[in-house]
């Protein structure tokens, strides 16, 4: 029972649909689509993969760049709250800055669409609840301290004792971690974790050196003065409210294969998106994020800038609460789906930069399964279904939200054409979550995004309950339970893909949710430099940027 409950608990922080805008500027990304004056008209996902691969490419035969005396100037929308990822406040500002300071056990390769080695050189599954990771020898911190399996254990202990419970204490069975030798560790989970390597690519799993943390004031001191990383840069100074400066780690353990290009990285903070964009165009900045789709498109004529509309593995989704009226009635769900036009939603939500998905997964997700048919809007049929379900005189639905999106008003207008009134009710985030945990919602609209594909589909599962799956679909059909249980315990990749495809088909067939389009995140870079790495969870890793 403990193990089963742990599976359900792990979904707590995954489902953030109604809390987020349909196309917020800070949404996470996987694959990058370059948008510049020369390539915009023939933009393709293959070109995106090629550019992301260029930012990652490292070979033993030849390194394509070397160290320079240049400074990378980065403009953030907000100042990070801390500079280590176990702090629990994983804003994009924290993710972007810490990507320069720390390494990870594993990384996500955008080109190969797979997990690749980081500090860990290999890994294998031991049983349903344990994975063994083999570390590379010779990894050191900036101070020259060797990084070993004890440091991995320390990192996860810090995380499990910290505030980010969904990423640590509700996922990992820290008491059953086992250090087998200096370079081998068993990582144990509370629930079956067939996709753990993918999960560990998330930015919250930056590795910490126990010895360096303890010799520099303890773990609390690392929040503002981190000295325990193995990454490409080290903190030089932090002037609160003004600037963070990092300098090259001259002792970087992998610099022969992966040179640290910039001599330093400077982060400044500008809240206004228009000002951030102008700082890039005026060469006062080299990298900015948090732009809008309109700004990305406006940069088309500027050859000095490469703008990126980055497709995440997740999707903007309309999800129905199947555990309560009116959406416990499948005909009502089908009728509402027939009134929604995903293409129009995508056009308004992203300026036409995204792709329609018709799935809970983005089209770039390696487990995405395309529908066998195109989505059709049919107002007359929708009205007929509503009348048959007892709503001949119309249906009224309340949608609470804490962050606005233009997609809400688009869907409101689309539903009105079929006699469905969608009341948009702005509320505080805390109020929204209380209502959802009490099951007091009819539908949610927003992004489903997680590095763990299993957790994505757990949002469908009524066995999780409203408390732990606030905003979930709460579907209680036994056929769906059987499909979900199969993927919860499947470690074979081919069988997993088959299982995920069946679930996507089931969701479409029974109108449990309707996927609108790939979620995007927007960023722009000085055209003299390559793109950053965009990992599976959609985070930016600036340490991969170098000259073209």
PDB file of C-alpha atoms in Angstrom, residues 291-523:
ATOM      1  CA  UNK A 291       9.693  37.414 -24.728  1.00  0.00           C
ATOM      2  CA  UNK A 292       6.266  37.178 -26.354  1.00  0.00           C
ATOM      3  CA  UNK A 293       5.351  35.536 -29.636  1.00  0.00           C
ATOM      4  CA  UNK A 294       4.785  38.977 -31.134  1.00  0.00           C
ATOM      5  CA  UNK A 295       8.279  40.060 -30.121  1.00  0.00           C
ATOM      6  CA  UNK A 296       9.788  36.898 -31.567  1.00  0.00           C
ATOM      7  CA  UNK A 297       8.079  37.621 -34.874  1.00  0.00           C
ATOM      8  CA  UNK A 298       9.145  41.263 -34.790  1.00  0.00           C
ATOM      9  CA  UNK A 299      12.785  40.155 -34.629  1.00  0.00           C
ATOM     10  CA  UNK A 300      12.440  38.489 -38.035  1.00  0.00           C
ATOM     11  CA  UNK A 301      14.005  41.420 -39.847  1.00  0.00           C
ATOM     12  CA  UNK A 302      16.954  41.795 -37.451  1.00  0.00           C
ATOM     13  CA  UNK A 303      19.972  39.813 -38.704  1.00  0.00           C
ATOM     14  CA  UNK A 304      21.883  40.543 -35.498  1.00  0.00           C
ATOM     15  CA  UNK A 305      19.516  38.370 -33.465  1.00  0.00           C
ATOM     16  CA  UNK A 306      18.521  34.703 -33.541  1.00  0.00           C
ATOM     17  CA  UNK A 307      15.103  34.288 -31.942  1.00  0.00           C
ATOM     18  CA  UNK A 308      13.789  30.933 -30.771  1.00  0.00           C
ATOM     19  CA  UNK A 309      10.263  29.649 -30.329  1.00  0.00           C
ATOM     20  CA  UNK A 310      11.062  26.475 -28.445  1.00  0.00           C
ATOM     21  CA  UNK A 311       8.650  23.563 -28.507  1.00  0.00           C
ATOM     22  CA  UNK A 312       8.314  21.789 -25.183  1.00  0.00           C
ATOM     23  CA  UNK A 313       7.389  18.109 -24.818  1.00  0.00           C
ATOM     24  CA  UNK A 314       4.153  19.271 -23.187  1.00  0.00           C
ATOM     25  CA  UNK A 315       0.920  20.709 -24.534  1.00  0.00           C
ATOM     26  CA  UNK A 316      -1.723  23.309 -23.786  1.00  0.00           C
ATOM     27  CA  UNK A 317      -4.720  21.194 -22.808  1.00  0.00           C
ATOM     28  CA  UNK A 318      -8.393  21.604 -21.966  1.00  0.00           C
ATOM     29  CA  UNK A 319      -9.052  18.983 -19.273  1.00  0.00           C
ATOM     30  CA  UNK A 320     -12.490  18.002 -18.017  1.00  0.00           C
ATOM     31  CA  UNK A 321     -13.371  16.965 -14.467  1.00  0.00           C
ATOM     32  CA  UNK A 322     -14.941  13.617 -15.335  1.00  0.00           C
ATOM     33  CA  UNK A 323     -15.807  12.992 -11.686  1.00  0.00           C
ATOM     34  CA  UNK A 324     -18.572  15.598 -11.479  1.00  0.00           C
ATOM     35  CA  UNK A 325     -21.402  17.099 -13.526  1.00  0.00           C
ATOM     36  CA  UNK A 326     -21.616  18.169 -16.254  1.00  0.00           C
ATOM     37  CA  UNK A 327     -18.482  16.448 -17.575  1.00  0.00           C
ATOM     38  CA  UNK A 328     -19.207  13.084 -16.022  1.00  0.00           C
ATOM     39  CA  UNK A 329     -21.436  12.820 -19.107  1.00  0.00           C
ATOM     40  CA  UNK A 330     -19.365  11.778 -22.120  1.00  0.00           C
ATOM     41  CA  UNK A 331     -21.783  13.394 -24.570  1.00  0.00           C
ATOM     42  CA  UNK A 332     -21.272  16.748 -22.881  1.00  0.00           C
ATOM     43  CA  UNK A 333     -17.510  16.342 -23.136  1.00  0.00           C
ATOM     44  CA  UNK A 334     -17.809  15.405 -26.794  1.00  0.00           C
ATOM     45  CA  UNK A 335     -20.046  18.398 -27.491  1.00  0.00           C
ATOM     46  CA  UNK A 336     -17.640  20.863 -25.897  1.00  0.00           C
ATOM     47  CA  UNK A 337     -14.735  19.323 -27.811  1.00  0.00           C
ATOM     48  CA  UNK A 338     -16.679  19.783 -31.046  1.00  0.00           C
ATOM     49  CA  UNK A 339     -16.999  23.503 -30.309  1.00  0.00           C
ATOM     50  CA  UNK A 340     -13.295  24.074 -29.673  1.00  0.00           C
ATOM     51  CA  UNK A 341     -10.997  24.862 -32.591  1.00  0.00           C
ATOM     52  CA  UNK A 342      -7.383  24.076 -31.584  1.00  0.00           C
ATOM     53  CA  UNK A 343      -5.965  25.778 -34.675  1.00  0.00           C
ATOM     54  CA  UNK A 344      -7.584  29.084 -33.794  1.00  0.00           C
ATOM     55  CA  UNK A 345      -6.421  28.681 -30.196  1.00  0.00           C
ATOM     56  CA  UNK A 346      -2.865  28.072 -31.377  1.00  0.00           C
ATOM     57  CA  UNK A 347      -2.967  31.114 -33.660  1.00  0.00           C
ATOM     58  CA  UNK A 348      -4.056  33.419 -30.844  1.00  0.00           C
ATOM     59  CA  UNK A 349      -1.940  31.745 -28.175  1.00  0.00           C
ATOM     60  CA  UNK A 350       1.379  31.667 -30.055  1.00  0.00           C
ATOM     61  CA  UNK A 351       0.921  33.848 -33.128  1.00  0.00           C
ATOM     62  CA  UNK A 352       0.949  30.722 -35.273  1.00  0.00           C
ATOM     63  CA  UNK A 353       4.416  29.636 -34.105  1.00  0.00           C
ATOM     64  CA  UNK A 354       3.313  26.366 -32.495  1.00  0.00           C
ATOM     65  CA  UNK A 355       1.755  23.149 -33.822  1.00  0.00           C
ATOM     66  CA  UNK A 356      -1.682  21.701 -33.115  1.00  0.00           C
ATOM     67  CA  UNK A 357      -1.269  18.533 -31.057  1.00  0.00           C
ATOM     68  CA  UNK A 358      -4.677  16.939 -30.250  1.00  0.00           C
ATOM     69  CA  UNK A 359      -2.927  15.117 -27.416  1.00  0.00           C
ATOM     70  CA  UNK A 360      -1.842  15.672 -23.840  1.00  0.00           C
ATOM     71  CA  UNK A 361       1.708  15.545 -25.229  1.00  0.00           C
ATOM     72  CA  UNK A 362       3.479  18.012 -27.477  1.00  0.00           C
ATOM     73  CA  UNK A 363       4.216  16.931 -31.033  1.00  0.00           C
ATOM     74  CA  UNK A 364       7.978  16.883 -30.300  1.00  0.00           C
ATOM     75  CA  UNK A 365       7.552  14.491 -27.375  1.00  0.00           C
ATOM     76  CA  UNK A 366       9.112  11.155 -28.309  1.00  0.00           C
ATOM     77  CA  UNK A 367       5.973   9.414 -27.022  1.00  0.00           C
ATOM     78  CA  UNK A 368       3.578  11.588 -29.006  1.00  0.00           C
ATOM     79  CA  UNK A 369       1.083   9.580 -31.033  1.00  0.00           C
ATOM     80  CA  UNK A 370      -0.691  11.484 -33.793  1.00  0.00           C
ATOM     81  CA  UNK A 371      -4.477  11.024 -34.061  1.00  0.00           C
ATOM     82  CA  UNK A 372      -5.869   8.880 -36.830  1.00  0.00           C
ATOM     83  CA  UNK A 373      -8.177  11.751 -37.841  1.00  0.00           C
ATOM     84  CA  UNK A 374      -8.182  15.543 -37.809  1.00  0.00           C
ATOM     85  CA  UNK A 375     -10.200  17.328 -35.158  1.00  0.00           C
ATOM     86  CA  UNK A 376     -13.492  18.603 -36.580  1.00  0.00           C
ATOM     87  CA  UNK A 377     -15.556  21.534 -35.330  1.00  0.00           C
ATOM     88  CA  UNK A 378     -19.288  20.720 -35.646  1.00  0.00           C
ATOM     89  CA  UNK A 379     -21.574  23.246 -33.970  1.00  0.00           C
ATOM     90  CA  UNK A 380     -24.827  21.602 -35.062  1.00  0.00           C
ATOM     91  CA  UNK A 381     -23.792  18.182 -33.764  1.00  0.00           C
ATOM     92  CA  UNK A 382     -22.573  19.739 -30.533  1.00  0.00           C
ATOM     93  CA  UNK A 383     -25.941  21.383 -29.936  1.00  0.00           C
ATOM     94  CA  UNK A 384     -27.688  18.075 -30.626  1.00  0.00           C
ATOM     95  CA  UNK A 385     -25.514  16.242 -28.107  1.00  0.00           C
ATOM     96  CA  UNK A 386     -26.098  18.908 -25.470  1.00  0.00           C
ATOM     97  CA  UNK A 387     -29.850  18.720 -26.020  1.00  0.00           C
ATOM     98  CA  UNK A 388     -29.764  14.950 -25.628  1.00  0.00           C
ATOM     99  CA  UNK A 389     -27.845  15.354 -22.371  1.00  0.00           C
ATOM    100  CA  UNK A 390     -30.506  17.695 -20.975  1.00  0.00           C
ATOM    101  CA  UNK A 391     -28.938  21.028 -21.894  1.00  0.00           C
ATOM    102  CA  UNK A 392     -31.173  22.080 -24.782  1.00  0.00           C
ATOM    103  CA  UNK A 393     -31.458  25.562 -23.278  1.00  0.00           C
ATOM    104  CA  UNK A 394     -27.728  25.965 -22.846  1.00  0.00           C
ATOM    105  CA  UNK A 395     -24.981  25.107 -20.390  1.00  0.00           C
ATOM    106  CA  UNK A 396     -23.038  27.390 -18.055  1.00  0.00           C
ATOM    107  CA  UNK A 397     -19.483  26.576 -16.911  1.00  0.00           C
ATOM    108  CA  UNK A 398     -17.344  28.519 -14.452  1.00  0.00           C
ATOM    109  CA  UNK A 399     -13.588  28.609 -15.094  1.00  0.00           C
ATOM    110  CA  UNK A 400     -11.438  29.968 -12.293  1.00  0.00           C
ATOM    111  CA  UNK A 401      -7.908  31.002 -13.211  1.00  0.00           C
ATOM    112  CA  UNK A 402      -4.982  32.755 -11.530  1.00  0.00           C
ATOM    113  CA  UNK A 403      -2.990  33.775 -14.618  1.00  0.00           C
ATOM    114  CA  UNK A 404      -4.675  35.106 -17.734  1.00  0.00           C
ATOM    115  CA  UNK A 405      -4.259  33.876 -21.284  1.00  0.00           C
ATOM    116  CA  UNK A 406      -5.739  35.084 -24.595  1.00  0.00           C
ATOM    117  CA  UNK A 407      -6.769  31.490 -25.228  1.00  0.00           C
ATOM    118  CA  UNK A 408      -9.414  31.706 -22.489  1.00  0.00           C
ATOM    119  CA  UNK A 409     -11.387  34.343 -24.364  1.00  0.00           C
ATOM    120  CA  UNK A 410     -10.995  32.474 -27.653  1.00  0.00           C
ATOM    121  CA  UNK A 411     -12.481  29.325 -26.113  1.00  0.00           C
ATOM    122  CA  UNK A 412     -15.175  31.404 -24.397  1.00  0.00           C
ATOM    123  CA  UNK A 413     -16.272  32.725 -27.799  1.00  0.00           C
ATOM    124  CA  UNK A 414     -16.076  29.292 -29.450  1.00  0.00           C
ATOM    125  CA  UNK A 415     -18.252  27.673 -26.782  1.00  0.00           C
ATOM    126  CA  UNK A 416     -20.802  30.490 -26.989  1.00  0.00           C
ATOM    127  CA  UNK A 417     -21.510  29.532 -30.610  1.00  0.00           C
ATOM    128  CA  UNK A 418     -22.910  26.238 -29.337  1.00  0.00           C
ATOM    129  CA  UNK A 419     -24.914  27.692 -26.467  1.00  0.00           C
ATOM    130  CA  UNK A 420     -22.289  27.121 -23.776  1.00  0.00           C
ATOM    131  CA  UNK A 421     -21.530  30.067 -21.485  1.00  0.00           C
ATOM    132  CA  UNK A 422     -17.995  30.062 -20.072  1.00  0.00           C
ATOM    133  CA  UNK A 423     -17.674  32.400 -17.090  1.00  0.00           C
ATOM    134  CA  UNK A 424     -14.036  33.477 -16.616  1.00  0.00           C
ATOM    135  CA  UNK A 425     -13.372  34.116 -12.934  1.00  0.00           C
ATOM    136  CA  UNK A 426      -9.960  35.499 -11.873  1.00  0.00           C
ATOM    137  CA  UNK A 427      -8.856  34.367  -8.400  1.00  0.00           C
ATOM    138  CA  UNK A 428      -5.689  34.212  -6.332  1.00  0.00           C
ATOM    139  CA  UNK A 429      -3.525  31.141  -6.861  1.00  0.00           C
ATOM    140  CA  UNK A 430      -4.101  29.874  -3.307  1.00  0.00           C
ATOM    141  CA  UNK A 431      -7.866  30.186  -3.731  1.00  0.00           C
ATOM    142  CA  UNK A 432      -7.720  28.318  -7.024  1.00  0.00           C
ATOM    143  CA  UNK A 433      -5.769  25.392  -5.563  1.00  0.00           C
ATOM    144  CA  UNK A 434      -8.115  25.056  -2.576  1.00  0.00           C
ATOM    145  CA  UNK A 435     -11.103  24.854  -4.913  1.00  0.00           C
ATOM    146  CA  UNK A 436      -9.405  22.286  -7.136  1.00  0.00           C
ATOM    147  CA  UNK A 437      -8.321  20.138  -4.176  1.00  0.00           C
ATOM    148  CA  UNK A 438     -11.943  20.105  -3.079  1.00  0.00           C
ATOM    149  CA  UNK A 439     -13.070  19.017  -6.555  1.00  0.00           C
ATOM    150  CA  UNK A 440     -14.811  22.340  -7.125  1.00  0.00           C
ATOM    151  CA  UNK A 441     -14.040  22.844 -10.800  1.00  0.00           C
ATOM    152  CA  UNK A 442     -15.558  21.766 -14.097  1.00  0.00           C
ATOM    153  CA  UNK A 443     -12.581  22.157 -16.414  1.00  0.00           C
ATOM    154  CA  UNK A 444      -9.072  23.568 -16.577  1.00  0.00           C
ATOM    155  CA  UNK A 445      -7.123  25.142 -19.419  1.00  0.00           C
ATOM    156  CA  UNK A 446      -3.352  25.350 -19.470  1.00  0.00           C
ATOM    157  CA  UNK A 447      -0.060  23.516 -19.949  1.00  0.00           C
ATOM    158  CA  UNK A 448       0.699  19.986 -18.830  1.00  0.00           C
ATOM    159  CA  UNK A 449       4.462  19.756 -18.554  1.00  0.00           C
ATOM    160  CA  UNK A 450       6.693  17.313 -16.740  1.00  0.00           C
ATOM    161  CA  UNK A 451       9.938  15.478 -17.360  1.00  0.00           C
ATOM    162  CA  UNK A 452       8.221  12.247 -16.256  1.00  0.00           C
ATOM    163  CA  UNK A 453       5.852  10.968 -18.929  1.00  0.00           C
ATOM    164  CA  UNK A 454       4.257   8.577 -16.434  1.00  0.00           C
ATOM    165  CA  UNK A 455       3.287  11.476 -14.182  1.00  0.00           C
ATOM    166  CA  UNK A 456       1.735  13.275 -17.137  1.00  0.00           C
ATOM    167  CA  UNK A 457      -0.795  10.494 -17.595  1.00  0.00           C
ATOM    168  CA  UNK A 458      -1.345  10.091 -13.870  1.00  0.00           C
ATOM    169  CA  UNK A 459      -3.291  13.353 -14.092  1.00  0.00           C
ATOM    170  CA  UNK A 460      -6.073  11.271 -15.688  1.00  0.00           C
ATOM    171  CA  UNK A 461      -6.299   8.825 -12.789  1.00  0.00           C
ATOM    172  CA  UNK A 462      -9.266   9.210 -10.404  1.00  0.00           C
ATOM    173  CA  UNK A 463      -7.527   6.921  -7.893  1.00  0.00           C
ATOM    174  CA  UNK A 464      -5.133   9.772  -7.182  1.00  0.00           C
ATOM    175  CA  UNK A 465      -7.993  11.857  -5.825  1.00  0.00           C
ATOM    176  CA  UNK A 466      -8.610  15.593  -5.880  1.00  0.00           C
ATOM    177  CA  UNK A 467      -6.293  16.411  -2.978  1.00  0.00           C
ATOM    178  CA  UNK A 468      -3.182  15.143  -4.701  1.00  0.00           C
ATOM    179  CA  UNK A 469      -4.314  15.685  -8.291  1.00  0.00           C
ATOM    180  CA  UNK A 470      -5.825  19.155  -8.099  1.00  0.00           C
ATOM    181  CA  UNK A 471      -7.160  20.025 -11.539  1.00  0.00           C
ATOM    182  CA  UNK A 472      -6.899  16.460 -12.850  1.00  0.00           C
ATOM    183  CA  UNK A 473      -9.391  14.683 -15.089  1.00  0.00           C
ATOM    184  CA  UNK A 474     -10.507  12.198 -12.404  1.00  0.00           C
ATOM    185  CA  UNK A 475     -11.491   9.506 -14.901  1.00  0.00           C
ATOM    186  CA  UNK A 476     -12.616   6.289 -13.180  1.00  0.00           C
ATOM    187  CA  UNK A 477     -13.103   3.918 -16.118  1.00  0.00           C
ATOM    188  CA  UNK A 478     -11.609   0.451 -15.541  1.00  0.00           C
ATOM    189  CA  UNK A 479     -10.346   0.230 -19.111  1.00  0.00           C
ATOM    190  CA  UNK A 480      -8.282   3.377 -18.527  1.00  0.00           C
ATOM    191  CA  UNK A 481      -7.056   2.041 -15.171  1.00  0.00           C
ATOM    192  CA  UNK A 482      -5.745  -1.056 -16.954  1.00  0.00           C
ATOM    193  CA  UNK A 483      -3.917   1.071 -19.532  1.00  0.00           C
ATOM    194  CA  UNK A 484      -2.417   3.294 -16.834  1.00  0.00           C
ATOM    195  CA  UNK A 485      -1.329   0.415 -14.613  1.00  0.00           C
ATOM    196  CA  UNK A 486       0.496  -1.127 -17.554  1.00  0.00           C
ATOM    197  CA  UNK A 487       2.672   1.954 -18.166  1.00  0.00           C
ATOM    198  CA  UNK A 488       3.208   2.608 -14.444  1.00  0.00           C
ATOM    199  CA  UNK A 489       5.227  -0.628 -14.270  1.00  0.00           C
ATOM    200  CA  UNK A 490       6.682  -0.918 -17.782  1.00  0.00           C
ATOM    201  CA  UNK A 491      10.454  -0.646 -18.201  1.00  0.00           C
ATOM    202  CA  UNK A 492      10.646  -1.868 -21.799  1.00  0.00           C
ATOM    203  CA  UNK A 493      10.900   1.183 -24.066  1.00  0.00           C
ATOM    204  CA  UNK A 494       8.948  -0.245 -27.011  1.00  0.00           C
ATOM    205  CA  UNK A 495       6.135  -1.496 -24.791  1.00  0.00           C
ATOM    206  CA  UNK A 496       6.043   1.848 -22.972  1.00  0.00           C
ATOM    207  CA  UNK A 497       5.643   3.731 -26.250  1.00  0.00           C
ATOM    208  CA  UNK A 498       2.849   1.377 -27.265  1.00  0.00           C
ATOM    209  CA  UNK A 499       1.119   1.880 -23.922  1.00  0.00           C
ATOM    210  CA  UNK A 500       1.365   5.679 -24.089  1.00  0.00           C
ATOM    211  CA  UNK A 501      -0.078   5.620 -27.607  1.00  0.00           C
ATOM    212  CA  UNK A 502      -3.072   3.582 -26.420  1.00  0.00           C
ATOM    213  CA  UNK A 503      -3.731   6.069 -23.609  1.00  0.00           C
ATOM    214  CA  UNK A 504      -3.628   8.998 -26.023  1.00  0.00           C
ATOM    215  CA  UNK A 505      -6.129   7.213 -28.270  1.00  0.00           C
ATOM    216  CA  UNK A 506      -8.368   6.492 -25.277  1.00  0.00           C
ATOM    217  CA  UNK A 507      -8.331  10.136 -24.176  1.00  0.00           C
ATOM    218  CA  UNK A 508      -9.331  11.270 -27.660  1.00  0.00           C
ATOM    219  CA  UNK A 509     -11.979   8.566 -28.114  1.00  0.00           C
ATOM    220  CA  UNK A 510     -13.671   9.357 -24.802  1.00  0.00           C
ATOM    221  CA  UNK A 511     -13.096  13.135 -24.910  1.00  0.00           C
ATOM    222  CA  UNK A 512     -11.456  13.222 -21.489  1.00  0.00           C
ATOM    223  CA  UNK A 513      -9.318  16.168 -22.596  1.00  0.00           C
ATOM    224  CA  UNK A 514      -8.497  17.994 -25.792  1.00  0.00           C
ATOM    225  CA  UNK A 515      -4.914  18.936 -26.605  1.00  0.00           C
ATOM    226  CA  UNK A 516      -4.609  22.326 -28.268  1.00  0.00           C
ATOM    227  CA  UNK A 517      -0.987  22.969 -29.231  1.00  0.00           C
ATOM    228  CA  UNK A 518       2.637  22.556 -28.166  1.00  0.00           C
ATOM    229  CA  UNK A 519       3.618  24.837 -25.304  1.00  0.00           C
ATOM    230  CA  UNK A 520       6.419  27.175 -26.286  1.00  0.00           C
ATOM    231  CA  UNK A 521       9.030  29.265 -24.587  1.00  0.00           C
ATOM    232  CA  UNK A 522      10.664  32.233 -26.220  1.00  0.00           C
ATOM    233  CA  UNK A 523      14.265  33.414 -26.130  1.00  0.00           C
TER     234      UNK A 523
END
